[in-house]
């Protein structure tokens, strides 16, 4: 059985075969092509977890797909916990439509 890649999603790529023994690479084909953290958002790589409620309107759901991670300052590279908030899809659409940026002082800090 093939070992899993570091991404823990795909089996490692075959490196070479010698006789009856197969040697594997440490990464899968996708990680070799696209980098080790392919498809994993930067905020998740930095340890932020989406909440199960909207931090703007307090909507709660059992389905995490209804929530997005919002960068308060608009910089997708700034993944400090104080810059990230979980919002529902509806609030995100309203913010995009109105063009309103959240100000850092509009949100209460996490305790």
Tab-separated table of N, CA, C and O in Angstrom:
chain	number	residue	atom	x	y	z
A	1	UNK	N	0.842	-1.182	0.000
A	1	UNK	CA	0.000	0.000	0.000
A	1	UNK	C	0.888	1.247	0.000
A	1	UNK	O	1.853	1.332	0.743
A	2	UNK	N	0.533	2.221	-0.812
A	2	UNK	CA	1.309	3.453	-0.913
A	2	UNK	C	1.151	4.309	0.333
A	2	UNK	O	0.063	4.432	0.875
A	3	UNK	N	2.228	4.948	0.761
A	3	UNK	CA	2.097	5.893	1.878
A	3	UNK	C	1.399	7.168	1.402
A	3	UNK	O	1.382	7.482	0.218
A	4	UNK	N	0.815	7.894	2.345
A	4	UNK	CA	0.162	9.156	2.006
A	4	UNK	C	1.177	10.288	1.942
A	4	UNK	O	2.174	10.299	2.655
A	5	UNK	N	0.857	11.245	1.098
A	5	UNK	CA	1.675	12.447	0.929
A	5	UNK	C	1.569	13.313	2.182
A	5	UNK	O	0.716	13.100	3.040
A	6	UNK	N	2.398	14.354	2.254
A	6	UNK	CA	2.340	15.296	3.375
A	6	UNK	C	1.019	16.051	3.418
A	6	UNK	O	0.588	16.507	4.463
A	7	UNK	N	0.344	16.171	2.253
A	7	UNK	CA	-0.953	16.845	2.227
A	7	UNK	C	-2.053	15.962	2.804
A	7	UNK	O	-3.157	16.426	3.045
A	8	UNK	N	-1.769	14.698	3.016
A	8	UNK	CA	-2.696	13.730	3.611
A	8	UNK	C	-3.975	13.546	2.791
A	8	UNK	O	-5.014	13.180	3.326
A	9	UNK	N	-3.882	13.813	1.487
A	9	UNK	CA	-5.034	13.652	0.611
A	9	UNK	C	-4.799	12.628	-0.480
A	9	UNK	O	-5.732	11.982	-0.930
A	10	UNK	N	-3.557	12.487	-0.925
A	10	UNK	CA	-3.246	11.628	-2.061
A	10	UNK	C	-2.082	10.704	-1.724
A	10	UNK	O	-1.241	11.038	-0.892
A	11	UNK	N	-2.001	9.557	-2.413
A	11	UNK	CA	-0.849	8.681	-2.194
A	11	UNK	C	0.411	9.264	-2.826
A	11	UNK	O	0.354	10.020	-3.798
A	12	UNK	N	1.543	8.912	-2.265
A	12	UNK	CA	2.828	9.397	-2.772
A	12	UNK	C	3.067	8.904	-4.190
A	12	UNK	O	2.605	7.835	-4.592
A	13	UNK	N	3.819	9.677	-4.946
A	13	UNK	CA	4.150	9.325	-6.326
A	13	UNK	C	5.220	8.233	-6.335
A	13	UNK	O	6.066	8.154	-5.440
A	14	UNK	N	5.175	7.401	-7.358
A	14	UNK	CA	6.175	6.354	-7.520
A	14	UNK	C	7.474	6.997	-8.001
A	14	UNK	O	7.477	7.801	-8.930
A	15	UNK	N	8.573	6.680	-7.355
A	15	UNK	CA	9.869	7.203	-7.758
A	15	UNK	C	10.516	6.247	-8.764
A	15	UNK	O	10.833	6.638	-9.876
A	16	UNK	N	10.711	4.993	-8.362
A	16	UNK	CA	11.241	3.985	-9.276
A	16	UNK	C	10.964	2.605	-8.698
A	16	UNK	O	10.585	2.453	-7.534
A	17	UNK	N	11.151	1.593	-9.532
A	17	UNK	CA	10.992	0.204	-9.106
A	17	UNK	C	12.310	-0.510	-9.332
A	17	UNK	O	12.968	-0.317	-10.347
A	18	UNK	N	12.682	-1.329	-8.364
A	18	UNK	CA	13.901	-2.118	-8.474
A	18	UNK	C	13.537	-3.550	-8.116
A	18	UNK	O	13.255	-3.845	-6.950
A	19	UNK	N	13.485	-4.371	-9.123
A	19	UNK	CA	13.049	-5.751	-8.919
A	19	UNK	C	11.578	-5.767	-8.553
A	19	UNK	O	10.734	-5.211	-9.261
A	20	UNK	N	11.258	-6.358	-7.436
A	20	UNK	CA	9.863	-6.395	-6.978
A	20	UNK	C	9.543	-5.293	-5.980
A	20	UNK	O	8.401	-5.157	-5.563
A	21	UNK	N	10.543	-4.524	-5.615
A	21	UNK	CA	10.342	-3.469	-4.621
A	21	UNK	C	10.083	-2.121	-5.310
A	21	UNK	O	10.757	-1.753	-6.257
A	22	UNK	N	9.095	-1.383	-4.794
A	22	UNK	CA	8.751	-0.067	-5.323
A	22	UNK	C	9.192	1.000	-4.327
A	22	UNK	O	8.937	0.891	-3.134
A	23	UNK	N	9.836	2.037	-4.839
A	23	UNK	CA	10.282	3.148	-4.010
A	23	UNK	C	9.415	4.365	-4.338
A	23	UNK	O	9.151	4.647	-5.504
A	24	UNK	N	8.992	5.059	-3.284
A	24	UNK	CA	8.072	6.180	-3.450
A	24	UNK	C	8.744	7.496	-3.102
A	24	UNK	O	9.660	7.553	-2.285
A	25	UNK	N	8.239	8.573	-3.707
A	25	UNK	CA	8.654	9.923	-3.340
A	25	UNK	C	7.940	10.303	-2.049
A	25	UNK	O	7.033	9.611	-1.624
A	26	UNK	N	8.314	11.400	-1.463
A	26	UNK	CA	7.647	11.815	-0.220
A	26	UNK	C	6.382	12.625	-0.504
A	26	UNK	O	5.592	12.863	0.399
A	27	UNK	N	6.180	13.053	-1.779
A	27	UNK	CA	5.034	13.879	-2.141
A	27	UNK	C	4.212	13.222	-3.246
A	27	UNK	O	4.725	12.401	-4.008
A	28	UNK	N	2.959	13.622	-3.358
A	28	UNK	CA	2.104	13.158	-4.449
A	28	UNK	C	2.403	13.974	-5.711
A	28	UNK	O	3.109	14.978	-5.663
A	29	UNK	N	1.843	13.563	-6.833
A	29	UNK	CA	2.071	14.268	-8.099
A	29	UNK	C	1.610	15.728	-8.019
A	29	UNK	O	2.268	16.630	-8.518
A	30	UNK	N	0.461	15.957	-7.395
A	30	UNK	CA	-0.086	17.315	-7.311
A	30	UNK	C	0.808	18.219	-6.471
A	30	UNK	O	1.063	19.361	-6.844
A	31	UNK	N	1.307	17.717	-5.351
A	31	UNK	CA	2.201	18.514	-4.511
A	31	UNK	C	3.526	18.779	-5.220
A	31	UNK	O	4.111	19.843	-5.064
A	32	UNK	N	4.001	17.815	-5.994
A	32	UNK	CA	5.239	18.014	-6.743
A	32	UNK	C	5.078	19.126	-7.772
A	32	UNK	O	5.986	19.919	-7.994
A	33	UNK	N	3.905	19.198	-8.405
A	33	UNK	CA	3.655	20.210	-9.430
A	33	UNK	C	3.323	21.574	-8.845
A	33	UNK	O	3.788	22.597	-9.323
A	34	UNK	N	2.474	21.597	-7.813
A	34	UNK	CA	1.900	22.854	-7.326
A	34	UNK	C	2.421	23.317	-5.979
A	34	UNK	O	1.974	24.331	-5.474
A	35	UNK	N	3.296	22.597	-5.358
A	35	UNK	CA	3.785	22.975	-4.035
A	35	UNK	C	3.090	22.170	-2.953
A	35	UNK	O	1.998	21.640	-3.145
A	36	UNK	N	3.708	22.088	-1.816
A	36	UNK	CA	3.228	21.218	-0.747
A	36	UNK	C	1.853	21.618	-0.230
A	36	UNK	O	1.015	20.781	0.037
A	37	UNK	N	1.568	22.891	-0.107
A	37	UNK	CA	0.290	23.325	0.459
A	37	UNK	C	-0.715	23.725	-0.615
A	37	UNK	O	-1.469	24.673	-0.448
A	38	UNK	N	-0.725	22.999	-1.705
A	38	UNK	CA	-1.640	23.324	-2.796
A	38	UNK	C	-3.087	23.246	-2.329
A	38	UNK	O	-3.467	22.344	-1.614
A	39	UNK	N	-3.859	24.224	-2.706
A	39	UNK	CA	-5.283	24.208	-2.404
A	39	UNK	C	-5.650	24.514	-0.960
A	39	UNK	O	-6.815	24.556	-0.626
A	40	UNK	N	-4.686	24.711	-0.105
A	40	UNK	CA	-4.968	25.029	1.288
A	40	UNK	C	-4.821	26.535	1.448
A	40	UNK	O	-3.745	27.086	1.219
A	41	UNK	N	-5.898	27.227	1.827
A	41	UNK	CA	-5.813	28.681	1.956
A	41	UNK	C	-4.760	29.094	2.984
A	41	UNK	O	-4.497	28.385	3.957
A	42	UNK	N	-4.183	30.264	2.760
A	42	UNK	CA	-3.122	30.756	3.632
A	42	UNK	C	-3.612	30.913	5.068
A	42	UNK	O	-2.896	30.595	6.016
A	43	UNK	N	-4.865	31.367	5.247
A	43	UNK	CA	-5.385	31.546	6.605
A	43	UNK	C	-5.465	30.212	7.332
A	43	UNK	O	-5.252	30.142	8.532
A	44	UNK	N	-5.747	29.134	6.611
A	44	UNK	CA	-5.806	27.816	7.240
A	44	UNK	C	-4.402	27.307	7.555
A	44	UNK	O	-4.179	26.667	8.584
A	45	UNK	N	-3.455	27.593	6.672
A	45	UNK	CA	-2.068	27.210	6.923
A	45	UNK	C	-1.539	27.896	8.176
A	45	UNK	O	-0.716	27.335	8.889
A	46	UNK	N	-2.007	29.104	8.435
A	46	UNK	CA	-1.547	29.872	9.601
A	46	UNK	C	-2.295	29.519	10.881
A	46	UNK	O	-2.063	30.099	11.923
A	47	UNK	N	-3.266	28.593	10.804
A	47	UNK	CA	-3.911	28.095	12.014
A	47	UNK	C	-5.269	28.682	12.350
A	47	UNK	O	-5.812	28.395	13.409
A	48	UNK	N	-5.856	29.501	11.469
A	48	UNK	CA	-7.180	30.053	11.755
A	48	UNK	C	-8.239	29.023	11.395
A	48	UNK	O	-8.181	28.394	10.346
A	49	UNK	N	-9.222	28.838	12.269
A	49	UNK	CA	-10.338	27.925	12.016
A	49	UNK	C	-11.612	28.725	11.851
A	49	UNK	O	-11.890	29.627	12.654
A	50	UNK	N	-12.388	28.384	10.822
A	50	UNK	CA	-13.679	29.041	10.624
A	50	UNK	C	-14.596	28.705	11.791
A	50	UNK	O	-14.616	27.584	12.278
A	51	UNK	N	-15.364	29.671	12.202
A	51	UNK	CA	-16.338	29.447	13.270
A	51	UNK	C	-17.640	28.940	12.662
A	51	UNK	O	-17.817	28.982	11.455
A	52	UNK	N	-18.555	28.465	13.486
A	52	UNK	CA	-19.836	27.953	12.979
A	52	UNK	C	-20.946	28.996	13.109
A	52	UNK	O	-22.115	28.666	13.146
A	53	UNK	N	-20.555	30.264	13.158
A	53	UNK	CA	-21.520	31.367	13.181
A	53	UNK	C	-20.883	32.579	12.507
A	53	UNK	O	-19.665	32.689	12.408
A	54	UNK	N	-21.739	33.475	12.031
A	54	UNK	CA	-21.265	34.703	11.375
A	54	UNK	C	-20.926	35.730	12.451
A	54	UNK	O	-21.738	35.992	13.345
A	55	UNK	N	-19.769	36.322	12.340
A	55	UNK	CA	-19.338	37.313	13.326
A	55	UNK	C	-19.898	38.694	13.030
A	55	UNK	O	-19.666	39.623	13.790
A	56	UNK	N	-20.656	38.842	11.955
A	56	UNK	CA	-21.274	40.121	11.639
A	56	UNK	C	-22.756	40.122	12.022
A	56	UNK	O	-23.230	41.025	12.665
A	57	UNK	N	-23.492	39.061	11.620
A	57	UNK	CA	-24.935	39.039	11.879
A	57	UNK	C	-25.351	37.952	12.872
A	57	UNK	O	-26.529	37.810	13.173
A	58	UNK	N	-24.413	37.149	13.354
A	58	UNK	CA	-24.647	36.085	14.335
A	58	UNK	C	-25.475	34.918	13.787
A	58	UNK	O	-26.023	34.131	14.544
A	59	UNK	N	-25.541	34.765	12.461
A	59	UNK	CA	-26.220	33.613	11.857
A	59	UNK	C	-25.456	32.345	12.211
A	59	UNK	O	-24.241	32.300	12.155
A	60	UNK	N	-26.189	31.297	12.600
A	60	UNK	CA	-25.577	30.018	12.954
A	60	UNK	C	-26.015	28.957	11.967
A	60	UNK	O	-27.159	28.956	11.506
A	61	UNK	N	-25.115	28.038	11.648
A	61	UNK	CA	-25.431	26.975	10.710
A	61	UNK	C	-24.632	25.728	11.055
A	61	UNK	O	-23.558	25.803	11.646
A	62	UNK	N	-25.176	24.584	10.669
A	62	UNK	CA	-24.469	23.317	10.841
A	62	UNK	C	-23.561	23.033	9.656
A	62	UNK	O	-22.827	22.058	9.659
A	63	UNK	N	-23.654	23.855	8.616
A	63	UNK	CA	-22.914	23.619	7.390
A	63	UNK	C	-21.806	24.662	7.227
A	63	UNK	O	-22.076	25.833	6.972
A	64	UNK	N	-20.545	24.265	7.350
A	64	UNK	CA	-19.445	25.228	7.262
A	64	UNK	C	-19.297	25.853	5.872
A	64	UNK	O	-18.658	26.888	5.729
A	65	UNK	N	-19.900	25.251	4.860
A	65	UNK	CA	-19.810	25.798	3.499
A	65	UNK	C	-20.516	27.142	3.371
A	65	UNK	O	-20.288	27.875	2.409
A	66	UNK	N	-21.390	27.484	4.316
A	66	UNK	CA	-22.114	28.743	4.257
A	66	UNK	C	-21.295	29.917	4.786
A	66	UNK	O	-21.745	31.049	4.728
A	67	UNK	N	-20.097	29.647	5.285
A	67	UNK	CA	-19.270	30.686	5.866
A	67	UNK	C	-17.977	30.866	5.088
A	67	UNK	O	-17.458	29.920	4.498
A	68	UNK	N	-17.492	32.087	5.091
A	68	UNK	CA	-16.232	32.435	4.442
A	68	UNK	C	-15.360	33.176	5.437
A	68	UNK	O	-15.851	33.762	6.396
A	69	UNK	N	-14.076	33.166	5.186
A	69	UNK	CA	-13.143	33.922	6.014
A	69	UNK	C	-12.933	35.275	5.353
A	69	UNK	O	-12.619	35.360	4.168
A	70	UNK	N	-13.156	36.328	6.111
A	70	UNK	CA	-13.084	37.698	5.616
A	70	UNK	C	-11.837	38.370	6.164
A	70	UNK	O	-11.574	38.317	7.369
A	71	UNK	N	-11.054	38.987	5.298
A	71	UNK	CA	-9.866	39.750	5.693
A	71	UNK	C	-10.301	41.203	5.871
A	71	UNK	O	-10.711	41.852	4.911
A	72	UNK	N	-10.228	41.704	7.067
A	72	UNK	CA	-10.740	43.031	7.392
A	72	UNK	C	-10.055	44.109	6.574
A	72	UNK	O	-10.715	44.981	6.007
A	73	UNK	N	-8.739	44.050	6.457
A	73	UNK	CA	-8.030	45.096	5.710
A	73	UNK	C	-7.973	44.830	4.210
A	73	UNK	O	-7.438	45.627	3.463
A	74	UNK	N	-8.512	43.714	3.759
A	74	UNK	CA	-8.544	43.396	2.336
A	74	UNK	C	-7.269	42.763	1.816
A	74	UNK	O	-7.212	42.349	0.662
A	75	UNK	N	-6.238	42.660	2.634
A	75	UNK	CA	-4.965	42.066	2.227
A	75	UNK	C	-5.006	40.566	2.500
A	75	UNK	O	-5.007	40.138	3.654
A	76	UNK	N	-5.027	39.755	1.444
A	76	UNK	CA	-5.133	38.305	1.598
A	76	UNK	C	-3.876	37.685	2.195
A	76	UNK	O	-3.900	36.552	2.651
A	77	UNK	N	-2.764	38.419	2.190
A	77	UNK	CA	-1.523	37.915	2.780
A	77	UNK	C	-1.450	38.187	4.281
A	77	UNK	O	-0.660	37.571	4.978
A	78	UNK	N	-2.282	39.102	4.771
A	78	UNK	CA	-2.301	39.441	6.196
A	78	UNK	C	-3.237	38.467	6.912
A	78	UNK	O	-4.440	38.652	6.947
A	79	UNK	N	-2.673	37.426	7.474
A	79	UNK	CA	-3.471	36.366	8.096
A	79	UNK	C	-3.321	36.339	9.608
A	79	UNK	O	-3.373	35.280	10.232
A	80	UNK	N	-3.147	37.505	10.200
A	80	UNK	CA	-3.133	37.574	11.663
A	80	UNK	C	-4.544	37.303	12.162
A	80	UNK	O	-5.526	37.721	11.533
A	81	UNK	N	-4.699	36.634	13.283
A	81	UNK	CA	-6.050	36.347	13.805
A	81	UNK	C	-6.893	37.598	14.016
A	81	UNK	O	-8.108	37.566	13.851
A	82	UNK	N	-6.276	38.731	14.333
A	82	UNK	CA	-7.041	39.956	14.539
A	82	UNK	C	-7.573	40.527	13.224
A	82	UNK	O	-8.457	41.379	13.237
A	83	UNK	N	-7.055	40.068	12.088
A	83	UNK	CA	-7.495	40.550	10.778
A	83	UNK	C	-8.512	39.620	10.124
A	83	UNK	O	-9.087	39.952	9.103
A	84	UNK	N	-8.750	38.449	10.697
A	84	UNK	CA	-9.635	37.455	10.088
A	84	UNK	C	-10.926	37.319	10.869
A	84	UNK	O	-10.916	37.229	12.094
A	85	UNK	N	-12.034	37.294	10.156
A	85	UNK	CA	-13.343	37.075	10.763
A	85	UNK	C	-14.132	36.120	9.884
A	85	UNK	O	-13.992	36.100	8.669
A	86	UNK	N	-14.988	35.338	10.496
A	86	UNK	CA	-15.861	34.417	9.776
A	86	UNK	C	-17.185	35.115	9.523
A	86	UNK	O	-17.810	35.612	10.458
A	87	UNK	N	-17.594	35.167	8.254
A	87	UNK	CA	-18.877	35.787	7.911
A	87	UNK	C	-19.662	34.837	7.016
A	87	UNK	O	-19.094	33.983	6.336
A	88	UNK	N	-20.988	34.997	7.033
A	88	UNK	CA	-21.851	34.159	6.192
A	88	UNK	C	-21.802	34.672	4.759
A	88	UNK	O	-21.369	35.788	4.482
A	89	UNK	N	-22.266	33.846	3.834
A	89	UNK	CA	-22.243	34.207	2.419
A	89	UNK	C	-23.107	35.438	2.152
A	89	UNK	O	-22.762	36.279	1.319
A	90	UNK	N	-24.216	35.573	2.866
A	90	UNK	CA	-25.083	36.725	2.672
A	90	UNK	C	-24.373	38.023	3.067
A	90	UNK	O	-24.405	39.009	2.330
A	91	UNK	N	-23.730	38.034	4.209
A	91	UNK	CA	-23.011	39.234	4.649
A	91	UNK	C	-21.868	39.566	3.694
A	91	UNK	O	-21.596	40.731	3.430
A	92	UNK	N	-21.214	38.551	3.167
A	92	UNK	CA	-20.130	38.807	2.225
A	92	UNK	C	-20.663	39.469	0.957
A	92	UNK	O	-20.072	40.410	0.444
A	93	UNK	N	-21.807	39.006	0.462
A	93	UNK	CA	-22.400	39.609	-0.742
A	93	UNK	C	-22.809	41.053	-0.492
A	93	UNK	O	-22.612	41.919	-1.330
A	94	UNK	N	-23.376	41.311	0.680
A	94	UNK	CA	-23.779	42.678	1.021
A	94	UNK	C	-22.558	43.583	1.085
A	94	UNK	O	-22.570	44.700	0.560
A	95	UNK	N	-21.482	43.123	1.720
A	95	UNK	CA	-20.256	43.919	1.814
A	95	UNK	C	-19.678	44.195	0.423
A	95	UNK	O	-19.211	45.294	0.145
A	96	UNK	N	-19.723	43.188	-0.464
A	96	UNK	CA	-19.208	43.389	-1.821
A	96	UNK	C	-20.076	44.363	-2.601
A	96	UNK	O	-19.587	45.205	-3.335
A	97	UNK	N	-21.392	44.234	-2.461
A	97	UNK	CA	-22.329	45.088	-3.202
A	97	UNK	C	-22.217	46.547	-2.760
A	97	UNK	O	-22.206	47.449	-3.583
A	98	UNK	N	-22.137	46.755	-1.471
A	98	UNK	CA	-22.065	48.117	-0.944
A	98	UNK	C	-20.659	48.699	-1.035
A	98	UNK	O	-20.479	49.907	-0.917
A	99	UNK	N	-19.664	47.839	-1.225
A	99	UNK	CA	-18.296	48.324	-1.286
A	99	UNK	C	-17.787	48.811	0.052
A	99	UNK	O	-16.838	49.572	0.127
A	100	UNK	N	-18.437	48.394	1.115
A	100	UNK	CA	-18.061	48.846	2.456
A	100	UNK	C	-16.972	47.940	3.004
A	100	UNK	O	-17.087	46.728	2.984
A	101	UNK	N	-15.927	48.553	3.476
A	101	UNK	CA	-14.866	47.804	4.151
A	101	UNK	C	-15.120	47.876	5.651
A	101	UNK	O	-15.504	48.906	6.166
A	102	UNK	N	-14.926	46.772	6.288
A	102	UNK	CA	-15.000	46.759	7.741
A	102	UNK	C	-13.811	47.526	8.270
A	102	UNK	O	-12.699	47.391	7.775
A	103	UNK	N	-14.011	48.307	9.259
A	103	UNK	CA	-12.914	48.993	9.913
A	103	UNK	C	-12.468	48.140	11.092
A	103	UNK	O	-13.256	47.424	11.689
A	104	UNK	N	-11.213	48.225	11.447
A	104	UNK	CA	-10.692	47.416	12.533
A	104	UNK	C	-11.466	47.684	13.833
A	104	UNK	O	-11.688	46.786	14.605
A	105	UNK	N	-11.923	48.899	14.064
A	105	UNK	CA	-12.635	49.227	15.285
A	105	UNK	C	-14.084	48.770	15.292
A	105	UNK	O	-14.728	48.793	16.322
A	106	UNK	N	-14.619	48.337	14.139
A	106	UNK	CA	-16.013	47.890	14.071
A	106	UNK	C	-16.218	46.516	14.688
A	106	UNK	O	-17.339	46.120	14.950
A	107	UNK	N	-15.144	45.793	14.892
A	107	UNK	CA	-15.257	44.431	15.409
A	107	UNK	C	-14.676	44.352	16.796
A	107	UNK	O	-13.695	45.023	17.119
A	108	UNK	N	-15.272	43.501	17.582
A	108	UNK	CA	-14.741	43.282	18.916
A	108	UNK	C	-13.648	42.224	18.839
A	108	UNK	O	-13.781	41.254	18.106
A	109	UNK	N	-12.567	42.391	19.578
A	109	UNK	CA	-11.509	41.393	19.526
A	109	UNK	C	-11.958	40.084	20.173
A	109	UNK	O	-12.828	40.069	21.046
A	110	UNK	N	-11.393	38.975	19.696
A	110	UNK	CA	-11.666	37.657	20.277
A	110	UNK	C	-10.995	37.561	21.637
A	110	UNK	O	-9.893	38.043	21.830
A	111	UNK	N	-11.687	36.954	22.559
A	111	UNK	CA	-11.114	36.775	23.896
A	111	UNK	C	-10.815	35.338	24.133
A	111	UNK	O	-11.339	34.452	23.665
